[in-house]
Amino acid sequence: MDKKPTASAPEGQLSRRHHMKIRWKNFIQDKDVPAREASVQARASIVGRIGITLLSCGTGAWRVRDAMDRVARSLNLTCSADIGLISLQFTCFSSSEQSYTQVLALPNTGVNTDKLNIMEEVVKNFDNDFSFLTVQEIHAMIDEVQNRPKQYSPLISGLAAALACSAFIFLLGGGIPEMVCSFLGAGIGNYVRAVMGEHTMSTVAKIAVSVAVACLVYMFSFRLFEASFQVLAQHEAGYIGAMLFVIPGFPFITSMLDISKLDMRSGLERLAYAIMITLIATLVGWLVATIFHFKPEDFLPLGLSPLVIGLLRIPASFCGVYGFSIMFNSSQKMAIVAGCIGAVANTLRLELVDFTVMPPAAAAFTGALVAGLIASVVNRYNGYPRISLTVPAIVIMVPGLYIYRAIYNIGMNQIGVGALWLTKAVLIIMFLPLGLFVARALLDKKWRHCD
């Protein structure tokens, strides 16, 4: 609940804070008592804080609820939770017929696979390693995780986006000019977004400004190449690659997975968020392209044999997935593993489209299924969260080009052409999480059941 400004707190300072910080130390009553023997309020605060920390990492409602349940059982509580995109409400019941309810909310959403990996290890080992600690010690441990800085600076994030988008544009059929201009546009665009994120700018502002910057950098660099090296004007089609770094892969995928587990609130909120990001990015890109008279035409033929293209798709897919993993704040090892998974799954998808009669949506399902199966095996070997491996591996399969062409044609009043591209994009987007769902259902017994 918001409080009125007081004499000791200037009104201007309070008016800037739309989300008030929770003083978790206020829940600590008996500092020397083990968590299992603490009050219901203190134990519930641990359950809620672990849940909201996991939610802040970008993972889905099913994983958050499962983690809260595990911690609650270790603390001799029963937990019932309702989870959304940036908020959760839960009630913890004790054996002494007491209950405690909390409502927690985040100021914004994002993805941080490094923190997600740490928190999943904490939850996995909570019963043996943490439940006997005091409430104060557990909150201090969570403080360390929450205050953990990002592993990469805005410059590194910009370079990761540049690498990912230049690889992405090659996989779409672009050549050297498109890759170079996309590298510059995406790199500077994501650098701007990262800097704005450090200043806690709103999501809409970050996406709009960074996409505009990325598109403008692509336009100017392409004009420079065109004037200096006589690059053909048809190479302008690659400007879509400069803004692919904003693809909301995590919310898109987790929304469908949550809906499949009947976590409708979380799934629909995540889907609405992903659609909002996509619309803002494509509309800004369309406006900039309209000013410069750029059109999303087909790419010029690369003049390479199918064998050479197939071989080049392997390192390009690796670089694309590796770059997205770095943007998601994955560790180097996690990013490399995700890149290897993506190199196999995405190359398989593209080859199926080129050399079989399989439709792109069915090929996307197959690629996502393979990525999910490999990630499940890797999870059993090194414990990396599946979603931290699968989402970067299949985000490169999200049809950003199709979505942009749909918005572009609709904006030019070519509704029929736009609807066709939009239908193709929606089919692929629907089949990507379906492939992960099937892989998870095959290899994860808990996922297959609803009780």
PDB file of N, CA and C in Angstrom, residues 186-275:
ATOM      1  N   ALA A 186      22.295  -3.906 -34.885  1.00  0.00           N
ATOM      2  CA  ALA A 186      21.867  -4.640 -33.690  1.00  0.00           C
ATOM      3  C   ALA A 186      22.800  -4.376 -32.519  1.00  0.00           C
ATOM      4  N   GLY A 187      24.096  -4.279 -32.793  1.00  0.00           N
ATOM      5  CA  GLY A 187      25.046  -4.041 -31.710  1.00  0.00           C
ATOM      6  C   GLY A 187      24.816  -2.710 -31.022  1.00  0.00           C
ATOM      7  N   ILE A 188      24.678  -1.654 -31.806  1.00  0.00           N
ATOM      8  CA  ILE A 188      24.455  -0.334 -31.212  1.00  0.00           C
ATOM      9  C   ILE A 188      23.062  -0.251 -30.598  1.00  0.00           C
ATOM     10  N   GLY A 189      22.076  -0.857 -31.261  1.00  0.00           N
ATOM     11  CA  GLY A 189      20.712  -0.841 -30.727  1.00  0.00           C
ATOM     12  C   GLY A 189      20.600  -1.512 -29.374  1.00  0.00           C
ATOM     13  N   ASN A 190      21.206  -2.691 -29.234  1.00  0.00           N
ATOM     14  CA  ASN A 190      21.114  -3.386 -27.957  1.00  0.00           C
ATOM     15  C   ASN A 190      21.987  -2.724 -26.897  1.00  0.00           C
ATOM     16  N   TYR A 191      23.061  -2.088 -27.310  1.00  0.00           N
ATOM     17  CA  TYR A 191      23.857  -1.309 -26.352  1.00  0.00           C
ATOM     18  C   TYR A 191      23.014  -0.188 -25.754  1.00  0.00           C
ATOM     19  N   VAL A 192      22.268   0.501 -26.608  1.00  0.00           N
ATOM     20  CA  VAL A 192      21.387   1.572 -26.132  1.00  0.00           C
ATOM     21  C   VAL A 192      20.330   1.014 -25.193  1.00  0.00           C
ATOM     22  N   ARG A 193      19.764  -0.136 -25.549  1.00  0.00           N
ATOM     23  CA  ARG A 193      18.744  -0.738 -24.684  1.00  0.00           C
ATOM     24  C   ARG A 193      19.341  -1.111 -23.322  1.00  0.00           C
ATOM     25  N   ALA A 194      20.549  -1.668 -23.317  1.00  0.00           N
ATOM     26  CA  ALA A 194      21.182  -2.051 -22.054  1.00  0.00           C
ATOM     27  C   ALA A 194      21.477  -0.832 -21.183  1.00  0.00           C
ATOM     28  N   VAL A 195      21.925   0.256 -21.799  1.00  0.00           N
ATOM     29  CA  VAL A 195      22.204   1.475 -21.031  1.00  0.00           C
ATOM     30  C   VAL A 195      20.911   2.041 -20.454  1.00  0.00           C
ATOM     31  N   MET A 196      19.854   2.034 -21.248  1.00  0.00           N
ATOM     32  CA  MET A 196      18.568   2.518 -20.752  1.00  0.00           C
ATOM     33  C   MET A 196      18.057   1.623 -19.624  1.00  0.00           C
ATOM     34  N   GLY A 197      18.328   0.322 -19.723  1.00  0.00           N
ATOM     35  CA  GLY A 197      17.924  -0.594 -18.657  1.00  0.00           C
ATOM     36  C   GLY A 197      18.633  -0.293 -17.350  1.00  0.00           C
ATOM     37  N   GLU A 198      19.899   0.115 -17.427  1.00  0.00           N
ATOM     38  CA  GLU A 198      20.632   0.475 -16.213  1.00  0.00           C
ATOM     39  C   GLU A 198      20.040   1.712 -15.547  1.00  0.00           C
ATOM     40  N   HIS A 199      19.343   2.528 -16.311  1.00  0.00           N
ATOM     41  CA  HIS A 199      18.696   3.726 -15.767  1.00  0.00           C
ATOM     42  C   HIS A 199      17.209   3.476 -15.502  1.00  0.00           C
ATOM     43  N   THR A 200      16.821   2.200 -15.462  1.00  0.00           N
ATOM     44  CA  THR A 200      15.448   1.770 -15.146  1.00  0.00           C
ATOM     45  C   THR A 200      14.403   2.470 -16.003  1.00  0.00           C
ATOM     46  N   MET A 201      14.691   2.640 -17.281  1.00  0.00           N
ATOM     47  CA  MET A 201      13.696   3.183 -18.191  1.00  0.00           C
ATOM     48  C   MET A 201      12.600   2.143 -18.433  1.00  0.00           C
ATOM     49  N   SER A 202      11.420   2.586 -18.830  1.00  0.00           N
ATOM     50  CA  SER A 202      10.301   1.684 -19.045  1.00  0.00           C
ATOM     51  C   SER A 202      10.552   0.767 -20.233  1.00  0.00           C
ATOM     52  N   THR A 203       9.871  -0.367 -20.237  1.00  0.00           N
ATOM     53  CA  THR A 203      10.061  -1.353 -21.302  1.00  0.00           C
ATOM     54  C   THR A 203       9.707  -0.784 -22.662  1.00  0.00           C
ATOM     55  N   VAL A 204       8.580  -0.089 -22.746  1.00  0.00           N
ATOM     56  CA  VAL A 204       8.147   0.472 -24.028  1.00  0.00           C
ATOM     57  C   VAL A 204       9.193   1.450 -24.569  1.00  0.00           C
ATOM     58  N   ALA A 205       9.720   2.301 -23.706  1.00  0.00           N
ATOM     59  CA  ALA A 205      10.731   3.269 -24.141  1.00  0.00           C
ATOM     60  C   ALA A 205      11.996   2.560 -24.615  1.00  0.00           C
ATOM     61  N   LYS A 206      12.441   1.563 -23.872  1.00  0.00           N
ATOM     62  CA  LYS A 206      13.652   0.837 -24.259  1.00  0.00           C
ATOM     63  C   LYS A 206      13.500   0.187 -25.628  1.00  0.00           C
ATOM     64  N   ILE A 207      12.375  -0.491 -25.850  1.00  0.00           N
ATOM     65  CA  ILE A 207      12.180  -1.191 -27.114  1.00  0.00           C
ATOM     66  C   ILE A 207      12.073  -0.198 -28.263  1.00  0.00           C
ATOM     67  N   ALA A 208      11.260   0.834 -28.094  1.00  0.00           N
ATOM     68  CA  ALA A 208      11.046   1.791 -29.178  1.00  0.00           C
ATOM     69  C   ALA A 208      12.346   2.498 -29.564  1.00  0.00           C
ATOM     70  N   VAL A 209      13.075   2.988 -28.569  1.00  0.00           N
ATOM     71  CA  VAL A 209      14.298   3.741 -28.859  1.00  0.00           C
ATOM     72  C   VAL A 209      15.375   2.831 -29.438  1.00  0.00           C
ATOM     73  N   SER A 210      15.568   1.649 -28.846  1.00  0.00           N
ATOM     74  CA  SER A 210      16.633   0.762 -29.319  1.00  0.00           C
ATOM     75  C   SER A 210      16.359   0.258 -30.728  1.00  0.00           C
ATOM     76  N   VAL A 211      15.108  -0.056 -31.048  1.00  0.00           N
ATOM     77  CA  VAL A 211      14.779  -0.510 -32.407  1.00  0.00           C
ATOM     78  C   VAL A 211      14.970   0.634 -33.399  1.00  0.00           C
ATOM     79  N   ALA A 212      14.543   1.834 -33.033  1.00  0.00           N
ATOM     80  CA  ALA A 212      14.734   2.982 -33.918  1.00  0.00           C
ATOM     81  C   ALA A 212      16.223   3.223 -34.182  1.00  0.00           C
ATOM     82  N   VAL A 213      17.028   3.162 -33.131  1.00  0.00           N
ATOM     83  CA  VAL A 213      18.473   3.353 -33.290  1.00  0.00           C
ATOM     84  C   VAL A 213      19.060   2.263 -34.176  1.00  0.00           C
ATOM     85  N   ALA A 214      18.667   1.012 -33.943  1.00  0.00           N
ATOM     86  CA  ALA A 214      19.189  -0.109 -34.731  1.00  0.00           C
ATOM     87  C   ALA A 214      18.849   0.055 -36.213  1.00  0.00           C
ATOM     88  N   CYS A 215      17.612   0.426 -36.501  1.00  0.00           N
ATOM     89  CA  CYS A 215      17.197   0.592 -37.893  1.00  0.00           C
ATOM     90  C   CYS A 215      17.919   1.766 -38.545  1.00  0.00           C
ATOM     91  N   LEU A 216      18.066   2.876 -37.812  1.00  0.00           N
ATOM     92  CA  LEU A 216      18.759   4.033 -38.372  1.00  0.00           C
ATOM     93  C   LEU A 216      20.228   3.729 -38.649  1.00  0.00           C
ATOM     94  N   VAL A 217      20.876   3.011 -37.734  1.00  0.00           N
ATOM     95  CA  VAL A 217      22.277   2.641 -37.954  1.00  0.00           C
ATOM     96  C   VAL A 217      22.395   1.748 -39.174  1.00  0.00           C
ATOM     97  N   TYR A 218      21.460   0.804 -39.319  1.00  0.00           N
ATOM     98  CA  TYR A 218      21.484  -0.059 -40.513  1.00  0.00           C
ATOM     99  C   TYR A 218      21.322   0.788 -41.772  1.00  0.00           C
ATOM    100  N   MET A 219      20.367   1.711 -41.763  1.00  0.00           N
ATOM    101  CA  MET A 219      20.100   2.533 -42.946  1.00  0.00           C
ATOM    102  C   MET A 219      21.340   3.331 -43.339  1.00  0.00           C
ATOM    103  N   PHE A 220      21.953   4.020 -42.377  1.00  0.00           N
ATOM    104  CA  PHE A 220      23.101   4.868 -42.687  1.00  0.00           C
ATOM    105  C   PHE A 220      24.318   4.039 -43.098  1.00  0.00           C
ATOM    106  N   SER A 221      24.552   2.912 -42.421  1.00  0.00           N
ATOM    107  CA  SER A 221      25.688   2.070 -42.793  1.00  0.00           C
ATOM    108  C   SER A 221      25.485   1.466 -44.174  1.00  0.00           C
ATOM    109  N   PHE A 222      24.240   1.110 -44.489  1.00  0.00           N
ATOM    110  CA  PHE A 222      23.976   0.555 -45.820  1.00  0.00           C
ATOM    111  C   PHE A 222      24.195   1.616 -46.895  1.00  0.00           C
ATOM    112  N   ARG A 223      23.724   2.849 -46.654  1.00  0.00           N
ATOM    113  CA  ARG A 223      23.949   3.917 -47.624  1.00  0.00           C
ATOM    114  C   ARG A 223      25.440   4.175 -47.821  1.00  0.00           C
ATOM    115  N   LEU A 224      26.194   4.048 -46.736  1.00  0.00           N
ATOM    116  CA  LEU A 224      27.644   4.228 -46.824  1.00  0.00           C
ATOM    117  C   LEU A 224      28.269   3.126 -47.664  1.00  0.00           C
ATOM    118  N   PHE A 225      27.861   1.873 -47.422  1.00  0.00           N
ATOM    119  CA  PHE A 225      28.370   0.751 -48.213  1.00  0.00           C
ATOM    120  C   PHE A 225      27.958   0.899 -49.675  1.00  0.00           C
ATOM    121  N   GLU A 226      26.738   1.348 -49.875  1.00  0.00           N
ATOM    122  CA  GLU A 226      26.219   1.494 -51.236  1.00  0.00           C
ATOM    123  C   GLU A 226      27.033   2.530 -52.012  1.00  0.00           C
ATOM    124  N   ALA A 227      27.398   3.616 -51.349  1.00  0.00           N
ATOM    125  CA  ALA A 227      28.158   4.667 -52.010  1.00  0.00           C
ATOM    126  C   ALA A 227      29.639   4.309 -52.170  1.00  0.00           C
ATOM    127  N   SER A 228      30.204   3.596 -51.215  1.00  0.00           N
ATOM    128  CA  SER A 228      31.640   3.325 -51.210  1.00  0.00           C
ATOM    129  C   SER A 228      32.014   2.071 -51.983  1.00  0.00           C
ATOM    130  N   PHE A 229      31.153   1.044 -51.933  1.00  0.00           N
ATOM    131  CA  PHE A 229      31.498  -0.244 -52.540  1.00  0.00           C
ATOM    132  C   PHE A 229      30.513  -0.680 -53.613  1.00  0.00           C
ATOM    133  N   GLN A 230      29.644   0.224 -54.052  1.00  0.00           N
ATOM    134  CA  GLN A 230      28.674  -0.084 -55.095  1.00  0.00           C
ATOM    135  C   GLN A 230      27.836  -1.328 -54.758  1.00  0.00           C
ATOM    136  N   VAL A 231      27.425  -1.425 -53.513  1.00  0.00           N
ATOM    137  CA  VAL A 231      26.563  -2.532 -53.089  1.00  0.00           C
ATOM    138  C   VAL A 231      25.196  -2.350 -53.726  1.00  0.00           C
ATOM    139  N   LEU A 232      24.621  -3.436 -54.227  1.00  0.00           N
ATOM    140  CA  LEU A 232      23.327  -3.373 -54.883  1.00  0.00           C
ATOM    141  C   LEU A 232      22.233  -2.945 -53.906  1.00  0.00           C
ATOM    142  N   ALA A 233      21.277  -2.205 -54.415  1.00  0.00           N
ATOM    143  CA  ALA A 233      20.201  -1.694 -53.567  1.00  0.00           C
ATOM    144  C   ALA A 233      19.345  -2.823 -52.990  1.00  0.00           C
ATOM    145  N   GLN A 234      19.334  -3.994 -53.674  1.00  0.00           N
ATOM    146  CA  GLN A 234      18.509  -5.106 -53.187  1.00  0.00           C
ATOM    147  C   GLN A 234      18.967  -5.629 -51.831  1.00  0.00           C
ATOM    148  N   HIS A 235      20.199  -5.317 -51.440  1.00  0.00           N
ATOM    149  CA  HIS A 235      20.697  -5.779 -50.148  1.00  0.00           C
ATOM    150  C   HIS A 235      20.062  -5.042 -48.971  1.00  0.00           C
ATOM    151  N   GLU A 236      19.253  -4.036 -49.261  1.00  0.00           N
ATOM    152  CA  GLU A 236      18.581  -3.310 -48.197  1.00  0.00           C
ATOM    153  C   GLU A 236      17.592  -4.198 -47.446  1.00  0.00           C
ATOM    154  N   ALA A 237      17.211  -5.345 -48.025  1.00  0.00           N
ATOM    155  CA  ALA A 237      16.217  -6.226 -47.406  1.00  0.00           C
ATOM    156  C   ALA A 237      16.662  -6.752 -46.045  1.00  0.00           C
ATOM    157  N   GLY A 238      17.935  -6.668 -45.738  1.00  0.00           N
ATOM    158  CA  GLY A 238      18.419  -7.229 -44.488  1.00  0.00           C
ATOM    159  C   GLY A 238      18.219  -6.359 -43.280  1.00  0.00           C
ATOM    160  N   TYR A 239      17.588  -5.190 -43.448  1.00  0.00           N
ATOM    161  CA  TYR A 239      17.453  -4.307 -42.292  1.00  0.00           C
ATOM    162  C   TYR A 239      16.596  -4.912 -41.192  1.00  0.00           C
ATOM    163  N   ILE A 240      15.780  -5.903 -41.527  1.00  0.00           N
ATOM    164  CA  ILE A 240      15.001  -6.589 -40.502  1.00  0.00           C
ATOM    165  C   ILE A 240      15.923  -7.236 -39.464  1.00  0.00           C
ATOM    166  N   GLY A 241      17.125  -7.653 -39.903  1.00  0.00           N
ATOM    167  CA  GLY A 241      18.050  -8.306 -38.980  1.00  0.00           C
ATOM    168  C   GLY A 241      18.554  -7.399 -37.887  1.00  0.00           C
ATOM    169  N   ALA A 242      18.541  -6.096 -38.116  1.00  0.00           N
ATOM    170  CA  ALA A 242      19.076  -5.160 -37.127  1.00  0.00           C
ATOM    171  C   ALA A 242      18.228  -5.070 -35.884  1.00  0.00           C
ATOM    172  N   MET A 243      16.943  -5.476 -35.960  1.00  0.00           N
ATOM    173  CA  MET A 243      16.077  -5.326 -34.787  1.00  0.00           C
ATOM    174  C   MET A 243      15.610  -6.657 -34.223  1.00  0.00           C
ATOM    175  N   LEU A 244      16.198  -7.757 -34.681  1.00  0.00           N
ATOM    176  CA  LEU A 244      15.765  -9.063 -34.194  1.00  0.00           C
ATOM    177  C   LEU A 244      16.225  -9.341 -32.764  1.00  0.00           C
ATOM    178  N   PHE A 245      17.075  -8.487 -32.217  1.00  0.00           N
ATOM    179  CA  PHE A 245      17.542  -8.719 -30.843  1.00  0.00           C
ATOM    180  C   PHE A 245      16.436  -8.500 -29.814  1.00  0.00           C
ATOM    181  N   VAL A 246      15.329  -7.880 -30.209  1.00  0.00           N
ATOM    182  CA  VAL A 246      14.247  -7.632 -29.253  1.00  0.00           C
ATOM    183  C   VAL A 246      13.214  -8.752 -29.254  1.00  0.00           C
ATOM    184  N   ILE A 247      13.425  -9.809 -30.021  1.00  0.00           N
ATOM    185  CA  ILE A 247      12.448 -10.901 -30.053  1.00  0.00           C
ATOM    186  C   ILE A 247      12.187 -11.404 -28.631  1.00  0.00           C
ATOM    187  N   PRO A 248      10.942 -11.372 -28.158  1.00  0.00           N
ATOM    188  CA  PRO A 248      10.644 -11.787 -26.773  1.00  0.00           C
ATOM    189  C   PRO A 248      10.522 -13.307 -26.659  1.00  0.00           C
ATOM    190  N   GLY A 249      11.651 -13.991 -26.810  1.00  0.00           N
ATOM    191  CA  GLY A 249      11.620 -15.449 -26.827  1.00  0.00           C
ATOM    192  C   GLY A 249      11.131 -16.074 -25.538  1.00  0.00           C
ATOM    193  N   PHE A 250      11.641 -15.582 -24.409  1.00  0.00           N
ATOM    194  CA  PHE A 250      11.243 -16.170 -23.123  1.00  0.00           C
ATOM    195  C   PHE A 250       9.749 -16.028 -22.864  1.00  0.00           C
ATOM    196  N   PRO A 251       9.164 -14.819 -22.934  1.00  0.00           N
ATOM    197  CA  PRO A 251       7.724 -14.729 -22.681  1.00  0.00           C
ATOM    198  C   PRO A 251       6.881 -15.477 -23.709  1.00  0.00           C
ATOM    199  N   PHE A 252       7.307 -15.516 -24.981  1.00  0.00           N
ATOM    200  CA  PHE A 252       6.555 -16.269 -25.977  1.00  0.00           C
ATOM    201  C   PHE A 252       6.495 -17.750 -25.599  1.00  0.00           C
ATOM    202  N   ILE A 253       7.657 -18.321 -25.306  1.00  0.00           N
ATOM    203  CA  ILE A 253       7.722 -19.761 -25.046  1.00  0.00           C
ATOM    204  C   ILE A 253       7.079 -20.100 -23.711  1.00  0.00           C
ATOM    205  N   THR A 254       7.410 -19.350 -22.662  1.00  0.00           N
ATOM    206  CA  THR A 254       6.845 -19.671 -21.344  1.00  0.00           C
ATOM    207  C   THR A 254       5.337 -19.431 -21.304  1.00  0.00           C
ATOM    208  N   SER A 255       4.829 -18.513 -22.128  1.00  0.00           N
ATOM    209  CA  SER A 255       3.373 -18.299 -22.141  1.00  0.00           C
ATOM    210  C   SER A 255       2.650 -19.546 -22.623  1.00  0.00           C
ATOM    211  N   MET A 256       3.140 -20.150 -23.688  1.00  0.00           N
ATOM    212  CA  MET A 256       2.496 -21.344 -24.216  1.00  0.00           C
ATOM    213  C   MET A 256       2.660 -22.528 -23.268  1.00  0.00           C
ATOM    214  N   LEU A 257       3.835 -22.633 -22.646  1.00  0.00           N
ATOM    215  CA  LEU A 257       4.037 -23.723 -21.694  1.00  0.00           C
ATOM    216  C   LEU A 257       3.129 -23.563 -20.481  1.00  0.00           C
ATOM    217  N   ASP A 258       2.965 -22.335 -20.003  1.00  0.00           N
ATOM    218  CA  ASP A 258       2.060 -22.105 -18.865  1.00  0.00           C
ATOM    219  C   ASP A 258       0.612 -22.409 -19.243  1.00  0.00           C
ATOM    220  N   ILE A 259       0.207 -21.998 -20.428  1.00  0.00           N
ATOM    221  CA  ILE A 259      -1.161 -22.290 -20.867  1.00  0.00           C
ATOM    222  C   ILE A 259      -1.385 -23.791 -20.975  1.00  0.00           C
ATOM    223  N   SER A 260      -0.360 -24.512 -21.448  1.00  0.00           N
ATOM    224  CA  SER A 260      -0.499 -25.968 -21.564  1.00  0.00           C
ATOM    225  C   SER A 260      -0.636 -26.642 -20.207  1.00  0.00           C
ATOM    226  N   LYS A 261      -0.140 -25.983 -19.152  1.00  0.00           N
ATOM    227  CA  LYS A 261      -0.276 -26.518 -17.793  1.00  0.00           C
ATOM    228  C   LYS A 261      -1.451 -25.869 -17.048  1.00  0.00           C
ATOM    229  N   LEU A 262      -2.302 -25.146 -17.815  1.00  0.00           N
ATOM    230  CA  LEU A 262      -3.500 -24.487 -17.292  1.00  0.00           C
ATOM    231  C   LEU A 262      -3.191 -23.361 -16.310  1.00  0.00           C
ATOM    232  N   ASP A 263      -1.975 -22.849 -16.352  1.00  0.00           N
ATOM    233  CA  ASP A 263      -1.653 -21.615 -15.630  1.00  0.00           C
ATOM    234  C   ASP A 263      -2.074 -20.452 -16.522  1.00  0.00           C
ATOM    235  N   MET A 264      -3.388 -20.277 -16.639  1.00  0.00           N
ATOM    236  CA  MET A 264      -3.932 -19.355 -17.624  1.00  0.00           C
ATOM    237  C   MET A 264      -3.552 -17.898 -17.340  1.00  0.00           C
ATOM    238  N   ARG A 265      -3.572 -17.501 -16.073  1.00  0.00           N
ATOM    239  CA  ARG A 265      -3.239 -16.120 -15.763  1.00  0.00           C
ATOM    240  C   ARG A 265      -1.826 -15.779 -16.217  1.00  0.00           C
ATOM    241  N   SER A 266      -0.888 -16.592 -15.821  1.00  0.00           N
ATOM    242  CA  SER A 266       0.498 -16.344 -16.201  1.00  0.00           C
ATOM    243  C   SER A 266       0.668 -16.443 -17.711  1.00  0.00           C
ATOM    244  N   GLY A 267       0.083 -17.478 -18.319  1.00  0.00           N
ATOM    245  CA  GLY A 267       0.247 -17.675 -19.746  1.00  0.00           C
ATOM    246  C   GLY A 267      -0.297 -16.521 -20.560  1.00  0.00           C
ATOM    247  N   LEU A 268      -1.488 -16.053 -20.230  1.00  0.00           N
ATOM    248  CA  LEU A 268      -2.091 -14.964 -20.995  1.00  0.00           C
ATOM    249  C   LEU A 268      -1.372 -13.641 -20.757  1.00  0.00           C
ATOM    250  N   GLU A 269      -0.922 -13.407 -19.525  1.00  0.00           N
ATOM    251  CA  GLU A 269      -0.178 -12.176 -19.258  1.00  0.00           C
ATOM    252  C   GLU A 269       1.152 -12.172 -20.018  1.00  0.00           C
ATOM    253  N   ARG A 270       1.826 -13.306 -20.040  1.00  0.00           N
ATOM    254  CA  ARG A 270       3.094 -13.395 -20.767  1.00  0.00           C
ATOM    255  C   ARG A 270       2.868 -13.241 -22.271  1.00  0.00           C
ATOM    256  N   LEU A 271       1.807 -13.847 -22.768  1.00  0.00           N
ATOM    257  CA  LEU A 271       1.501 -13.734 -24.191  1.00  0.00           C
ATOM    258  C   LEU A 271       1.197 -12.281 -24.560  1.00  0.00           C
ATOM    259  N   ALA A 272       0.415 -11.593 -23.726  1.00  0.00           N
ATOM    260  CA  ALA A 272       0.109 -10.181 -23.981  1.00  0.00           C
ATOM    261  C   ALA A 272       1.383  -9.339 -23.963  1.00  0.00           C
ATOM    262  N   TYR A 273       2.277  -9.624 -23.026  1.00  0.00           N
ATOM    263  CA  TYR A 273       3.546  -8.897 -22.947  1.00  0.00           C
ATOM    264  C   TYR A 273       4.385  -9.130 -24.203  1.00  0.00           C
ATOM    265  N   ALA A 274       4.475 -10.397 -24.645  1.00  0.00           N
ATOM    266  CA  ALA A 274       5.259 -10.718 -25.846  1.00  0.00           C
ATOM    267  C   ALA A 274       4.680 -10.041 -27.079  1.00  0.00           C
ATOM    268  N   ILE A 275       3.350 -10.044 -27.200  1.00  0.00           N
ATOM    269  CA  ILE A 275       2.712  -9.387 -28.340  1.00  0.00           C
ATOM    270  C   ILE A 275       2.968  -7.884 -28.307  1.00  0.00           C
TER     271      ILE A 275
END
